[in-house]
């Protein structure tokens, strides 16, 4: 998969400080077997505005959040929970942060959209419709 990323056109993202650390460690561990997704995650952490859990707005996607999003290319709406790899279960709607879609959703807020590569490297526009963060 070849990934073309243009950091200037990506929307602002926000991450919780502890989650940014976890995501960085996961990306570094995954780098040998998933270099493209790892690189995307590391780029996202580098450009993110970092918050404490108490200051992250409620409409921002974080780990454990229930997210409804629209794939604008296909028109498909999906509702997923963004989780760590050990808790992923696609049939139950729990997607890993180490998937291309999971990496694209983290840090976005309701109403935001991002052009993001899928597993084949083709760009998809993902728009956040709603976020319900775990308390």
PDB file of C-alpha atoms in Angstrom:
ATOM      1  CA  UNK A   1       0.000   0.000   0.000  1.00  0.00           C
ATOM      2  CA  UNK A   2       1.344   3.429  -0.925  1.00  0.00           C
ATOM      3  CA  UNK A   3       0.042   6.305   1.130  1.00  0.00           C
ATOM      4  CA  UNK A   4       0.088   9.919   0.033  1.00  0.00           C
ATOM      5  CA  UNK A   5      -0.524  12.229   2.976  1.00  0.00           C
ATOM      6  CA  UNK A   6      -0.951  15.974   2.813  1.00  0.00           C
ATOM      7  CA  UNK A   7      -0.721  17.300   6.352  1.00  0.00           C
ATOM      8  CA  UNK A   8      -1.774  20.818   5.325  1.00  0.00           C
ATOM      9  CA  UNK A   9      -5.289  19.766   4.315  1.00  0.00           C
ATOM     10  CA  UNK A  10      -6.086  17.594   7.306  1.00  0.00           C
ATOM     11  CA  UNK A  11      -8.489  18.942   9.919  1.00  0.00           C
ATOM     12  CA  UNK A  12      -7.365  19.791  13.418  1.00  0.00           C
ATOM     13  CA  UNK A  13      -7.390  16.821  15.772  1.00  0.00           C
ATOM     14  CA  UNK A  14      -7.245  16.569  19.547  1.00  0.00           C
ATOM     15  CA  UNK A  15      -6.006  13.685  21.680  1.00  0.00           C
ATOM     16  CA  UNK A  16      -5.993  12.854  25.369  1.00  0.00           C
ATOM     17  CA  UNK A  17      -2.412  12.923  26.686  1.00  0.00           C
ATOM     18  CA  UNK A  18      -2.443   9.349  28.038  1.00  0.00           C
ATOM     19  CA  UNK A  19      -4.015   8.038  24.825  1.00  0.00           C
ATOM     20  CA  UNK A  20      -1.415   9.829  22.699  1.00  0.00           C
ATOM     21  CA  UNK A  21       1.265   7.933  24.627  1.00  0.00           C
ATOM     22  CA  UNK A  22      -0.573   4.608  24.187  1.00  0.00           C
ATOM     23  CA  UNK A  23      -1.116   5.211  20.472  1.00  0.00           C
ATOM     24  CA  UNK A  24       2.545   6.116  19.984  1.00  0.00           C
ATOM     25  CA  UNK A  25       3.663   2.903  21.696  1.00  0.00           C
ATOM     26  CA  UNK A  26       1.219   0.790  19.669  1.00  0.00           C
ATOM     27  CA  UNK A  27       2.354   2.394  16.428  1.00  0.00           C
ATOM     28  CA  UNK A  28       6.028   1.818  17.222  1.00  0.00           C
ATOM     29  CA  UNK A  29       5.331  -1.836  18.119  1.00  0.00           C
ATOM     30  CA  UNK A  30       3.275  -2.340  14.937  1.00  0.00           C
ATOM     31  CA  UNK A  31       5.785  -0.633  12.642  1.00  0.00           C
ATOM     32  CA  UNK A  32       7.594  -3.805  11.469  1.00  0.00           C
ATOM     33  CA  UNK A  33       4.380  -5.550  10.364  1.00  0.00           C
ATOM     34  CA  UNK A  34       2.128  -2.551   9.569  1.00  0.00           C
ATOM     35  CA  UNK A  35       4.467   0.266   8.510  1.00  0.00           C
ATOM     36  CA  UNK A  36       1.862   2.345   6.668  1.00  0.00           C
ATOM     37  CA  UNK A  37      -0.719   2.436   9.471  1.00  0.00           C
ATOM     38  CA  UNK A  38       2.034   2.990  12.045  1.00  0.00           C
ATOM     39  CA  UNK A  39       3.360   5.957  10.064  1.00  0.00           C
ATOM     40  CA  UNK A  40      -0.131   7.464   9.782  1.00  0.00           C
ATOM     41  CA  UNK A  41      -0.734   7.131  13.520  1.00  0.00           C
ATOM     42  CA  UNK A  42       2.628   8.657  14.409  1.00  0.00           C
ATOM     43  CA  UNK A  43       1.926  11.592  12.071  1.00  0.00           C
ATOM     44  CA  UNK A  44      -1.476  12.120  13.694  1.00  0.00           C
ATOM     45  CA  UNK A  45      -0.008  12.103  17.210  1.00  0.00           C
ATOM     46  CA  UNK A  46       2.688  14.569  16.109  1.00  0.00           C
ATOM     47  CA  UNK A  47       0.178  17.073  14.745  1.00  0.00           C
ATOM     48  CA  UNK A  48      -2.489  16.650  17.439  1.00  0.00           C
ATOM     49  CA  UNK A  49      -3.434  19.213  20.057  1.00  0.00           C
ATOM     50  CA  UNK A  50      -2.937  17.365  23.348  1.00  0.00           C
ATOM     51  CA  UNK A  51      -5.499  17.640  26.189  1.00  0.00           C
ATOM     52  CA  UNK A  52      -6.033  16.180  29.613  1.00  0.00           C
ATOM     53  CA  UNK A  53      -9.059  13.885  29.785  1.00  0.00           C
ATOM     54  CA  UNK A  54     -11.017  16.596  31.610  1.00  0.00           C
ATOM     55  CA  UNK A  55     -10.417  19.249  28.911  1.00  0.00           C
ATOM     56  CA  UNK A  56     -11.085  17.201  25.774  1.00  0.00           C
ATOM     57  CA  UNK A  57     -14.421  18.324  24.287  1.00  0.00           C
ATOM     58  CA  UNK A  58     -17.161  15.686  24.552  1.00  0.00           C
ATOM     59  CA  UNK A  59     -17.667  15.534  20.772  1.00  0.00           C
ATOM     60  CA  UNK A  60     -14.098  14.387  20.013  1.00  0.00           C
ATOM     61  CA  UNK A  61     -13.336  10.760  19.118  1.00  0.00           C
ATOM     62  CA  UNK A  62     -11.146   9.020  21.695  1.00  0.00           C
ATOM     63  CA  UNK A  63     -10.499   5.392  22.586  1.00  0.00           C
ATOM     64  CA  UNK A  64     -13.711   3.770  23.806  1.00  0.00           C
ATOM     65  CA  UNK A  65     -15.915   6.299  22.007  1.00  0.00           C
ATOM     66  CA  UNK A  66     -19.035   5.208  20.155  1.00  0.00           C
ATOM     67  CA  UNK A  67     -18.713   6.894  16.749  1.00  0.00           C
ATOM     68  CA  UNK A  68     -21.119   7.213  13.861  1.00  0.00           C
ATOM     69  CA  UNK A  69     -19.429   8.201  10.627  1.00  0.00           C
ATOM     70  CA  UNK A  70     -20.205   8.481   6.941  1.00  0.00           C
ATOM     71  CA  UNK A  71     -17.986   7.222   4.140  1.00  0.00           C
ATOM     72  CA  UNK A  72     -18.866  10.007   1.702  1.00  0.00           C
ATOM     73  CA  UNK A  73     -17.614   8.045  -1.322  1.00  0.00           C
ATOM     74  CA  UNK A  74     -19.897   5.050  -0.802  1.00  0.00           C
ATOM     75  CA  UNK A  75     -22.639   6.781   1.199  1.00  0.00           C
ATOM     76  CA  UNK A  76     -22.298   4.072   3.863  1.00  0.00           C
ATOM     77  CA  UNK A  77     -22.995   5.073   7.487  1.00  0.00           C
ATOM     78  CA  UNK A  78     -21.336   3.028  10.204  1.00  0.00           C
ATOM     79  CA  UNK A  79     -21.439   3.031  13.976  1.00  0.00           C
ATOM     80  CA  UNK A  80     -18.337   1.655  15.696  1.00  0.00           C
ATOM     81  CA  UNK A  81     -16.527   1.760  19.006  1.00  0.00           C
ATOM     82  CA  UNK A  82     -12.838   2.646  18.703  1.00  0.00           C
ATOM     83  CA  UNK A  83     -10.736   0.262  20.802  1.00  0.00           C
ATOM     84  CA  UNK A  84      -7.254  -1.058  21.463  1.00  0.00           C
ATOM     85  CA  UNK A  85      -6.272  -4.037  19.265  1.00  0.00           C
ATOM     86  CA  UNK A  86      -6.869  -6.644  22.000  1.00  0.00           C
ATOM     87  CA  UNK A  87     -10.529  -5.588  22.239  1.00  0.00           C
ATOM     88  CA  UNK A  88     -11.284  -5.406  18.523  1.00  0.00           C
ATOM     89  CA  UNK A  89     -14.198  -7.429  17.153  1.00  0.00           C
ATOM     90  CA  UNK A  90     -15.409  -6.190  13.796  1.00  0.00           C
ATOM     91  CA  UNK A  91     -18.641  -8.214  13.991  1.00  0.00           C
ATOM     92  CA  UNK A  92     -19.469  -6.518  17.307  1.00  0.00           C
ATOM     93  CA  UNK A  93     -18.624  -3.102  15.830  1.00  0.00           C
ATOM     94  CA  UNK A  94     -15.396  -2.642  17.808  1.00  0.00           C
ATOM     95  CA  UNK A  95     -12.596  -1.492  15.512  1.00  0.00           C
ATOM     96  CA  UNK A  96      -8.947  -1.242  16.405  1.00  0.00           C
ATOM     97  CA  UNK A  97      -7.005   1.985  16.445  1.00  0.00           C
ATOM     98  CA  UNK A  98      -4.457   0.021  14.350  1.00  0.00           C
ATOM     99  CA  UNK A  99      -6.816  -0.227  11.359  1.00  0.00           C
ATOM    100  CA  UNK A 100      -6.787   2.442   8.656  1.00  0.00           C
ATOM    101  CA  UNK A 101     -10.331   3.559   9.582  1.00  0.00           C
ATOM    102  CA  UNK A 102      -9.576   3.560  13.314  1.00  0.00           C
ATOM    103  CA  UNK A 103      -6.440   5.631  12.759  1.00  0.00           C
ATOM    104  CA  UNK A 104      -8.438   8.081  10.638  1.00  0.00           C
ATOM    105  CA  UNK A 105     -11.215   8.599  13.184  1.00  0.00           C
ATOM    106  CA  UNK A 106      -9.132   9.274  16.314  1.00  0.00           C
ATOM    107  CA  UNK A 107      -9.120  12.902  17.396  1.00  0.00           C
ATOM    108  CA  UNK A 108     -11.809  14.160  15.016  1.00  0.00           C
ATOM    109  CA  UNK A 109     -14.886  15.990  16.285  1.00  0.00           C
ATOM    110  CA  UNK A 110     -18.522  15.827  15.192  1.00  0.00           C
ATOM    111  CA  UNK A 111     -18.938  17.482  11.804  1.00  0.00           C
ATOM    112  CA  UNK A 112     -15.301  17.132  10.806  1.00  0.00           C
ATOM    113  CA  UNK A 113     -14.226  15.141   7.750  1.00  0.00           C
ATOM    114  CA  UNK A 114     -10.879  13.758   6.681  1.00  0.00           C
ATOM    115  CA  UNK A 115      -9.565  12.320   3.441  1.00  0.00           C
ATOM    116  CA  UNK A 116      -7.974   9.090   4.615  1.00  0.00           C
ATOM    117  CA  UNK A 117      -6.504   6.016   2.922  1.00  0.00           C
ATOM    118  CA  UNK A 118      -8.281   2.683   3.232  1.00  0.00           C
ATOM    119  CA  UNK A 119      -6.537  -0.699   3.465  1.00  0.00           C
ATOM    120  CA  UNK A 120      -5.761  -0.589  -0.273  1.00  0.00           C
ATOM    121  CA  UNK A 121      -4.286   2.926  -0.094  1.00  0.00           C
ATOM    122  CA  UNK A 122      -7.242   4.529  -1.892  1.00  0.00           C
ATOM    123  CA  UNK A 123      -8.431   7.788  -0.347  1.00  0.00           C
ATOM    124  CA  UNK A 124     -11.842   7.866   1.364  1.00  0.00           C
ATOM    125  CA  UNK A 125     -13.579  10.891   2.875  1.00  0.00           C
ATOM    126  CA  UNK A 126     -14.801  10.031   6.362  1.00  0.00           C
ATOM    127  CA  UNK A 127     -17.205  12.442   8.109  1.00  0.00           C
ATOM    128  CA  UNK A 128     -17.976  12.230  11.828  1.00  0.00           C
ATOM    129  CA  UNK A 129     -21.732  12.322  12.428  1.00  0.00           C
ATOM    130  CA  UNK A 130     -21.871  11.717  16.179  1.00  0.00           C
ATOM    131  CA  UNK A 131     -19.615  10.839  19.102  1.00  0.00           C
ATOM    132  CA  UNK A 132     -20.570   9.403  22.473  1.00  0.00           C
ATOM    133  CA  UNK A 133     -17.525   9.103  24.691  1.00  0.00           C
ATOM    134  CA  UNK A 134     -17.355   6.614  27.523  1.00  0.00           C
ATOM    135  CA  UNK A 135     -17.310   8.291  30.919  1.00  0.00           C
TER     136      UNK A 135
END
